[in-house]
Coordinates of C-alpha atoms in Angstrom, one line a residue:
X1 CA 0.0 0.0 0.0
X2 CA 1.4 3.4 -0.9
X3 CA 2.1 5.7 2.0
X4 CA 1.8 9.4 1.5
X5 CA 5.0 11.4 2.2
X6 CA 4.8 14.0 4.9
X7 CA 5.1 17.6 3.9
X8 CA 8.0 19.5 5.5
X9 CA 8.5 23.2 5.9
X10 CA 12.3 23.0 6.5
X11 CA 15.0 20.4 6.7
X12 CA 16.8 19.3 9.9
X13 CA 20.5 19.8 10.5
X14 CA 21.4 16.3 9.4
X15 CA 19.7 16.6 6.1
X16 CA 21.2 20.0 5.5
X17 CA 24.6 18.7 6.4
X18 CA 24.4 15.9 3.8
X19 CA 23.9 18.5 1.1
X20 CA 26.6 20.7 2.6
X21 CA 29.1 17.9 2.4
X22 CA 28.3 17.4 -1.3
X23 CA 28.9 21.1 -1.9
X24 CA 32.3 20.8 -0.3
X25 CA 33.3 18.5 -3.1
X26 CA 34.8 20.7 -5.8
X27 CA 33.3 18.9 -8.7
X28 CA 34.1 21.5 -11.4
X29 CA 33.9 20.0 -14.9
X30 CA 36.1 21.6 -17.5
X31 CA 36.1 21.3 -21.3
X32 CA 39.8 20.2 -21.0
X33 CA 39.2 17.0 -19.1
X34 CA 42.9 16.9 -18.0
X35 CA 42.2 20.0 -15.9
X36 CA 39.3 18.3 -14.0
X37 CA 40.1 17.2 -10.5
X38 CA 38.6 13.7 -10.6
X39 CA 39.4 13.0 -7.0
X40 CA 36.6 15.4 -6.1
X41 CA 34.1 13.3 -8.0
X42 CA 35.4 10.3 -6.1
X43 CA 34.8 12.1 -2.8
X44 CA 31.3 12.9 -3.8
X45 CA 30.6 9.3 -4.9
X46 CA 31.8 8.0 -1.5
X47 CA 29.6 10.5 0.3
X48 CA 26.5 9.5 -1.7
X49 CA 27.1 5.8 -1.1
X50 CA 27.6 6.3 2.7
X51 CA 24.7 8.7 3.1
X52 CA 22.1 6.6 1.2
X53 CA 22.7 3.0 2.1
X54 CA 19.3 1.7 1.1
X55 CA 19.5 3.2 -2.3
X56 CA 22.9 1.6 -2.9
X57 CA 21.8 -1.8 -1.5
X58 CA 18.5 -2.1 -3.4
X59 CA 18.9 -0.2 -6.7
X60 CA 21.2 -1.2 -9.5
X61 CA 23.9 1.4 -10.2
X62 CA 26.0 1.5 -13.4
X63 CA 28.9 4.0 -13.7
X64 CA 29.8 5.9 -16.8
X65 CA 33.0 7.7 -15.8
X66 CA 31.8 9.6 -12.8
X67 CA 28.1 9.6 -14.0
X68 CA 25.7 7.3 -12.2
X69 CA 22.7 5.5 -13.7
X70 CA 20.4 3.9 -11.1
X71 CA 17.6 1.4 -12.0
X72 CA 14.8 1.0 -9.6
X73 CA 12.7 -2.0 -10.7
X74 CA 9.0 -1.7 -10.6
X75 CA 6.8 -3.9 -8.4
X76 CA 4.4 -4.8 -11.3
X77 CA 7.1 -6.3 -13.5
X78 CA 5.4 -4.9 -16.6
X79 CA 8.6 -4.0 -18.4
X80 CA 7.4 -0.4 -18.6
X81 CA 9.4 2.6 -17.4
X82 CA 7.4 5.4 -15.6
X83 CA 10.2 8.0 -15.2
X84 CA 13.8 9.0 -15.8
X85 CA 14.8 11.5 -13.2
X86 CA 17.9 13.5 -14.2
X87 CA 20.2 15.7 -12.3
X88 CA 23.9 16.6 -12.5
X89 CA 26.8 16.5 -10.0
X90 CA 29.2 18.9 -11.7
X91 CA 29.4 22.6 -11.2
X92 CA 30.8 25.7 -13.0
X93 CA 34.0 27.4 -11.8
X94 CA 34.0 30.4 -9.5
X95 CA 35.3 33.6 -11.0
X96 CA 35.9 35.7 -7.9
X97 CA 35.7 33.9 -4.5
X98 CA 36.2 37.2 -2.7
X99 CA 32.7 38.3 -3.7
X100 CA 31.1 35.5 -1.8
X101 CA 29.7 35.9 1.7
X102 CA 31.0 32.4 2.5
X103 CA 33.7 30.6 0.6
X104 CA 32.0 29.0 -2.4
X105 CA 33.1 25.4 -1.6
X106 CA 32.8 25.6 2.2
X107 CA 29.3 24.2 2.3
X108 CA 28.3 26.7 5.0
X109 CA 25.0 25.9 6.8
X110 CA 23.2 28.6 8.9
X111 CA 19.7 28.9 10.3
X112 CA 18.2 29.8 6.9
X113 CA 20.4 28.8 4.0
X114 CA 22.8 26.1 2.7
X115 CA 25.5 28.0 0.9
X116 CA 27.9 26.9 -1.9
X117 CA 28.5 26.4 -5.6
X118 CA 25.9 23.8 -6.8
X119 CA 23.4 24.6 -4.0
X120 CA 20.8 25.3 -6.7
X121 CA 22.6 24.1 -9.9
X122 CA 22.3 21.2 -9.4
X123 CA 23.5 19.2 -6.4
X124 CA 20.4 20.0 -4.4
X125 CA 18.4 18.1 -6.9
X126 CA 20.8 15.1 -6.8
X127 CA 20.6 14.9 -3.0
X128 CA 16.9 15.6 -2.9
X129 CA 16.1 12.7 -5.2
X130 CA 18.2 10.4 -3.2
X131 CA 16.7 11.6 0.1
X132 CA 13.2 10.9 -1.3
X133 CA 14.1 7.5 -2.7
X134 CA 15.9 6.5 0.6
X135 CA 12.8 7.6 2.6
X136 CA 10.5 5.7 0.2
X137 CA 12.6 2.5 0.5
X138 CA 12.6 2.8 4.3
X139 CA 8.8 3.1 4.2
X140 CA 8.4 0.1 1.9
X141 CA 7.3 2.1 -1.1
X142 CA 8.2 0.8 -4.6
X143 CA 7.3 2.3 -7.9
X144 CA 4.7 0.4 -10.0
X145 CA 6.9 0.6 -13.1
X146 CA 10.7 0.9 -13.4
X147 CA 12.3 4.3 -12.5
X148 CA 15.7 5.4 -13.6
X149 CA 17.9 8.0 -11.9
X150 CA 20.6 9.5 -14.1
X151 CA 23.1 11.8 -12.5
X152 CA 25.6 13.3 -15.0
X153 CA 29.1 14.5 -14.2
X154 CA 29.8 16.8 -17.1
X155 CA 26.5 18.6 -17.9
X156 CA 28.2 22.0 -17.7
X157 CA 30.5 21.0 -20.6
X158 CA 27.7 19.4 -22.7
X159 CA 27.5 16.0 -21.2
X160 CA 29.4 14.0 -23.8
X161 CA 30.9 11.5 -21.3
X162 CA 28.0 11.3 -19.0
X163 CA 24.5 12.0 -20.2
X164 CA 25.3 11.0 -23.8
X165 CA 26.6 7.6 -22.7
X166 CA 23.8 6.9 -20.2
X167 CA 21.1 7.8 -22.8
X168 CA 22.8 5.5 -25.3
X169 CA 22.6 2.7 -22.7
X170 CA 18.9 3.3 -22.1
X171 CA 18.3 3.2 -25.9
X172 CA 20.2 -0.1 -26.1
X173 CA 17.9 -1.5 -23.4
X174 CA 14.8 -0.3 -25.3
X175 CA 13.7 2.0 -22.5
X176 CA 11.0 4.5 -23.2
X177 CA 9.6 6.4 -20.2
X178 CA 6.4 8.2 -19.7
X179 CA 8.2 11.1 -18.0
X180 CA 11.6 12.7 -18.2
X181 CA 12.2 15.1 -15.4
X182 CA 15.2 17.5 -15.2
X183 CA 16.3 20.9 -14.1
X184 CA 15.1 24.1 -15.7
X185 CA 11.9 25.8 -14.5
X186 CA 11.3 27.0 -10.9
X187 CA 8.6 28.9 -9.0
X188 CA 9.2 32.7 -9.3
X189 CA 7.9 35.7 -7.5
X190 CA 8.0 39.2 -8.9
X191 CA 9.6 37.9 -12.2
X192 CA 6.6 37.5 -14.5
X193 CA 5.6 41.0 -15.5
X194 CA 2.1 41.9 -14.3
X195 CA 1.6 38.7 -12.2
X196 CA 1.5 38.8 -8.4
X197 CA 0.8 35.1 -7.9
X198 CA 3.9 32.8 -7.6
X199 CA 4.4 31.2 -11.0
X200 CA 5.6 27.6 -11.4
X201 CA 7.0 27.3 -14.9
X202 CA 7.3 23.7 -16.0
X203 CA 9.5 23.8 -19.0
X204 CA 8.5 21.4 -21.8
X205 CA 11.6 21.8 -23.9
X206 CA 14.6 23.9 -24.5
X207 CA 16.0 26.3 -27.0
X208 CA 18.8 25.2 -29.3
X209 CA 22.4 26.3 -28.9
X210 CA 25.0 27.4 -31.4
X211 CA 28.1 29.5 -31.3
X212 CA 29.2 30.9 -34.7
X213 CA 32.7 31.9 -35.4
X214 CA 33.3 34.8 -37.8
X215 CA 36.8 35.2 -39.1
X216 CA 38.8 37.0 -41.7
X217 CA 42.4 36.8 -43.0
X218 CA 44.3 39.8 -44.4
X219 CA 47.8 40.7 -45.7
X220 CA 48.7 42.9 -42.7
X221 CA 51.4 45.6 -42.8
X222 CA 52.2 48.9 -41.1
X223 CA 49.4 50.9 -39.6
X224 CA 50.6 54.1 -41.3
X225 CA 49.3 52.7 -44.6
X226 CA 46.1 50.9 -43.7
X227 CA 44.1 50.9 -46.9
X228 CA 40.3 51.3 -46.9
X229 CA 39.7 48.9 -44.1
X230 CA 41.5 46.6 -41.7
X231 CA 40.7 43.0 -40.8
X232 CA 39.4 44.3 -37.4
X233 CA 37.2 46.9 -39.0
X234 CA 35.8 44.5 -41.5
X235 CA 35.1 42.0 -38.8
X236 CA 33.5 44.6 -36.6
X237 CA 31.2 45.6 -39.4
X238 CA 30.1 41.9 -39.7
X239 CA 29.5 41.6 -36.0
X240 CA 27.4 44.8 -36.1
X241 CA 25.3 43.6 -39.0
X242 CA 24.5 40.3 -37.2
X243 CA 23.6 42.2 -34.0
X244 CA 21.6 44.9 -35.9
X245 CA 19.6 42.3 -37.8
X246 CA 18.1 39.9 -35.2
X247 CA 15.9 37.0 -36.0
X248 CA 12.2 38.0 -36.3
X249 CA 9.8 37.9 -33.4
X250 CA 7.6 34.8 -33.4
X251 CA 4.9 33.4 -31.1
X252 CA 5.5 29.7 -30.8
X253 CA 2.9 27.2 -29.6
X254 CA 4.7 26.7 -26.3
X255 CA 4.8 30.5 -25.6
X256 CA 1.1 30.8 -26.6
X257 CA 0.3 28.0 -24.2
X258 CA 2.4 29.7 -21.4
X259 CA 0.5 33.0 -21.9
X260 CA -2.9 31.3 -22.0
X261 CA -2.2 29.5 -18.7
X262 CA -1.2 32.8 -17.1
X263 CA -4.1 34.8 -18.4
X264 CA -6.3 34.3 -15.3
X265 CA -3.7 35.7 -12.9
X266 CA -2.7 38.7 -15.0
X267 CA -4.1 42.2 -14.6
X268 CA -6.0 44.2 -17.1
X269 CA -5.5 45.2 -19.9
X270 CA -3.1 42.3 -20.5
X271 CA -5.7 39.7 -19.5
X272 CA -8.0 40.9 -22.3
X273 CA -5.1 41.1 -24.7
X274 CA -4.1 37.5 -24.0
X275 CA -7.6 36.2 -24.6
X276 CA -7.0 37.0 -28.3
X277 CA -3.3 36.5 -28.3
X278 CA -3.3 34.1 -31.3
X279 CA -5.0 36.7 -33.3
X280 CA -2.8 39.7 -32.3
X281 CA 0.5 37.8 -32.1
X282 CA 2.6 40.8 -33.5
X283 CA 1.4 43.0 -30.7
X284 CA 2.0 40.3 -28.0
X285 CA 5.5 39.6 -29.3
X286 CA 6.4 43.3 -29.3
X287 CA 5.4 43.7 -25.7
X288 CA 7.4 40.6 -24.8
X289 CA 10.4 41.9 -26.6
X290 CA 10.6 44.9 -24.4
X291 CA 12.4 42.9 -21.7
X292 CA 15.4 40.6 -22.3
X293 CA 13.9 37.8 -20.1
X294 CA 10.7 37.6 -22.1
X295 CA 12.3 38.5 -25.5
X296 CA 14.1 35.2 -25.3
X297 CA 10.7 33.5 -25.5
X298 CA 9.8 35.0 -28.8
X299 CA 12.9 35.0 -30.9
X300 CA 16.2 33.2 -31.6
X301 CA 18.5 35.5 -29.6
X302 CA 21.9 36.9 -30.8
X303 CA 24.7 37.6 -28.5
X304 CA 28.2 38.6 -29.7
X305 CA 30.5 37.5 -26.9
X306 CA 34.1 37.5 -28.0
X307 CA 36.1 39.6 -30.6
X308 CA 39.8 39.6 -31.0
X309 CA 42.5 40.4 -33.6
X310 CA 45.8 42.2 -33.9
X311 CA 49.0 42.1 -31.9
X312 CA 50.2 45.7 -31.7
X313 CA 48.6 49.1 -32.1
X314 CA 50.9 50.0 -35.0
X315 CA 50.6 46.7 -36.9
X316 CA 47.8 45.9 -39.3
X317 CA 46.2 42.6 -38.2
X318 CA 46.6 39.5 -40.4
X319 CA 43.6 37.8 -38.9
X320 CA 40.7 38.6 -36.6
X321 CA 37.8 36.5 -35.3
X322 CA 34.6 36.9 -33.3
X323 CA 32.2 34.5 -31.6
X324 CA 28.4 35.0 -31.6
X325 CA 26.2 32.9 -29.4
X326 CA 22.6 32.0 -30.5
X327 CA 19.8 30.4 -28.5
X328 CA 17.5 28.9 -31.0
X329 CA 13.7 29.1 -30.8
X330 CA 11.7 26.0 -31.9
X331 CA 11.0 26.4 -35.6
X332 CA 14.5 27.7 -36.3
X333 CA 17.5 25.4 -36.6
X334 CA 21.3 25.5 -36.5
X335 CA 21.4 25.6 -40.3
X336 CA 19.0 28.6 -40.2
X337 CA 21.5 30.4 -37.9
X338 CA 24.4 29.9 -40.3
X339 CA 22.3 31.0 -43.3
X340 CA 21.0 34.0 -41.4
X341 CA 24.6 35.1 -40.6
X342 CA 25.8 34.8 -44.1
X343 CA 22.7 36.7 -45.4
X344 CA 23.0 39.7 -43.1
X345 CA 26.8 40.0 -43.2
X346 CA 26.9 40.1 -47.0
X347 CA 30.7 39.8 -47.1
X348 CA 32.3 36.8 -48.9
X349 CA 35.6 37.5 -47.2
X350 CA 34.1 36.7 -43.8
X351 CA 34.1 33.0 -43.0
X352 CA 31.0 31.9 -41.1
X353 CA 31.2 28.5 -39.3
X354 CA 30.1 26.7 -36.2
X355 CA 32.4 26.7 -33.2
X356 CA 32.2 23.9 -30.6
X357 CA 29.1 22.0 -29.7
X358 CA 25.6 22.8 -31.0
X359 CA 22.1 21.5 -30.4
X360 CA 18.7 21.8 -32.1
X361 CA 15.7 23.2 -30.1
X362 CA 13.2 20.7 -28.8
X363 CA 9.8 20.7 -27.2
X364 CA 7.2 18.1 -26.2
X365 CA 3.4 18.6 -25.9
X366 CA 2.4 20.1 -22.5
X367 CA -1.2 18.8 -22.6
X368 CA -1.6 15.3 -21.2
X369 CA -1.9 13.2 -18.0
X370 CA 1.9 13.1 -17.4
X371 CA 2.3 16.9 -17.5
X372 CA -0.8 17.1 -15.3
X373 CA 0.7 14.7 -12.8
X374 CA 3.8 16.9 -12.4
X375 CA 1.7 20.0 -12.1
X376 CA -0.5 18.4 -9.4
X377 CA 2.6 17.3 -7.4
X378 CA 4.0 20.9 -7.7
X379 CA 0.6 22.3 -6.4
X380 CA 0.6 19.8 -3.6
X381 CA 4.1 20.8 -2.6
X382 CA 3.5 24.6 -2.9
X383 CA -0.2 25.4 -2.7
X384 CA -1.5 28.6 -4.3
X385 CA 0.8 28.7 -7.3
X386 CA -0.1 29.4 -10.9
X387 CA 1.3 26.6 -13.2
X388 CA 2.4 27.4 -16.7
X389 CA 4.8 26.1 -19.3
X390 CA 8.0 27.4 -20.9
X391 CA 11.3 26.7 -22.6
X392 CA 14.7 26.4 -20.9
X393 CA 16.8 29.1 -22.5
X394 CA 20.0 27.2 -21.9
X395 CA 21.2 23.7 -22.6
X396 CA 20.6 20.8 -20.2
X397 CA 21.4 17.1 -20.2
X398 CA 17.8 16.3 -21.0
X399 CA 18.3 17.2 -24.7
X400 CA 20.3 13.9 -24.9
X401 CA 17.2 11.9 -23.7
X402 CA 14.5 13.6 -25.8
X403 CA 13.6 10.5 -27.7
X404 CA 13.4 8.4 -24.5
X405 CA 10.2 9.8 -23.0
X406 CA 6.8 10.7 -24.1
X407 CA 6.6 13.8 -21.9
X408 CA 9.6 16.0 -20.9
X409 CA 9.4 18.4 -17.9
X410 CA 12.2 20.6 -16.6
X411 CA 11.2 21.8 -13.2
X412 CA 12.1 22.1 -9.5
X413 CA 9.6 23.5 -7.0
X414 CA 11.9 26.0 -5.4
X415 CA 10.7 29.6 -4.9
X416 CA 13.1 32.2 -6.3
X417 CA 13.1 35.9 -6.8
X418 CA 14.9 37.7 -9.7
X419 CA 17.9 38.3 -7.4
X420 CA 18.0 34.6 -6.5
X421 CA 18.1 33.7 -10.2
X422 CA 21.3 35.8 -10.6
X423 CA 23.1 33.7 -8.0
X424 CA 23.0 30.7 -10.3
X425 CA 26.4 30.6 -12.0
X426 CA 27.0 33.8 -10.0
X427 CA 28.2 34.8 -6.5
X428 CA 26.6 33.6 -3.3
X429 CA 24.7 30.6 -4.7
X430 CA 22.6 29.2 -1.9
X431 CA 19.4 27.3 -1.3
X432 CA 17.1 28.0 1.7
X433 CA 16.2 25.2 4.0
X434 CA 12.6 25.7 3.1
X435 CA 13.4 25.3 -0.6
X436 CA 15.4 22.2 0.0
X437 CA 12.5 20.8 2.0
X438 CA 10.2 21.5 -1.0
X439 CA 12.6 19.7 -3.3
X440 CA 12.6 16.6 -1.2
X441 CA 8.9 16.7 -0.6
X442 CA 8.2 17.1 -4.3
X443 CA 10.3 14.1 -5.2
X444 CA 8.8 11.9 -2.5
X445 CA 5.2 12.9 -3.5
X446 CA 6.1 12.0 -7.1
X447 CA 7.4 8.6 -6.1
X448 CA 4.2 8.0 -4.2
X449 CA 2.2 8.8 -7.3
X450 CA 4.4 6.5 -9.4
X451 CA 3.8 3.8 -6.8
X452 CA 0.0 4.1 -6.9
X453 CA -2.1 1.6 -8.9
X454 CA -3.1 2.7 -12.4
X455 CA -6.7 3.8 -12.8

């Protein structure tokens, strides 16, 4: 018989300390793997195995480098998979430790917060899932159908050695889950313009990712005889053209769904405007384009991030290059990005090519019983929220698993303000004890629902 998980408003010191110990492991992933300190991942693995003995005694665990794929067999022995729960154990580097209230890898715990790099992105979700599974095992709860836990170790550097390999193993095994759950959306207050109600945004996909390298080669020479333009000037003109000619504004089905779901908690006149949003899409997209946060929902964004060239002020550069990052809206593609750059630059001497990893945008339908299940668990965890959908603007490990589940949701039921969001990948990353309790409760309630008999 399924036992309902108790709701918690905070976490006790022992639970907070288990997360804090994980934050003290400096699991920074780097594109150059030789610069990664692998002993820190070993420390974290030992901590997980010691802290969650039932998980490691009763679930199968396969390692892919430092990534961990757990299989929790279902009680019904149907061969079906109900869920793949993703999270990642690696973190980004810290630019300036002196700007932190507490050292970023000290794992400081006080009466209100647990501080440290990875407190939100994403070790809290790793630990919260394990806390929930450990508690469920102790209570005799078992999912009806098989559940997988997939914890990557290189999500911050595109997941090639972790998520890619774990997803491949699941494909080999013929796994197709009803739900794929990963990081991405949260509950925000004061972030959605014109909405006072806390908004839970369950992301149902993510934008694509591409970095384009613009480069030019020239003869060079002395700066006293520069000719009509230098390599740097020609490149700068190309970058300006790309930035001055953004992709067009467009209202996608996901964004329309998001706005429709928020209509009832919006104030006039926006409530009335949204009732006819599909018919006045240009007006809606122009309003959304007024803020960077919402503009990202209605266009493929363009961000020149690096430009370099030349060696001395009095020497004409022989080469120059720039990098422009694009986050691609569903309906556009990586190929569209390259074609757009060539079209607006209009300079055959500028080479346009992809730099590094890229990914296509993706989205799954938000209407359906599996999405409704996640929404119901979110509402049970945090009553009084408004639930909507959205797209993750960045890249997550879940893009590697897109074909392995019928419904994809990127969501964690933590309540964040705009200032809190800036702490992710920034200074003073932290999670409140109350938010960590919500994470654990959400995952335990989800497990209870997955253990319940089918209707």
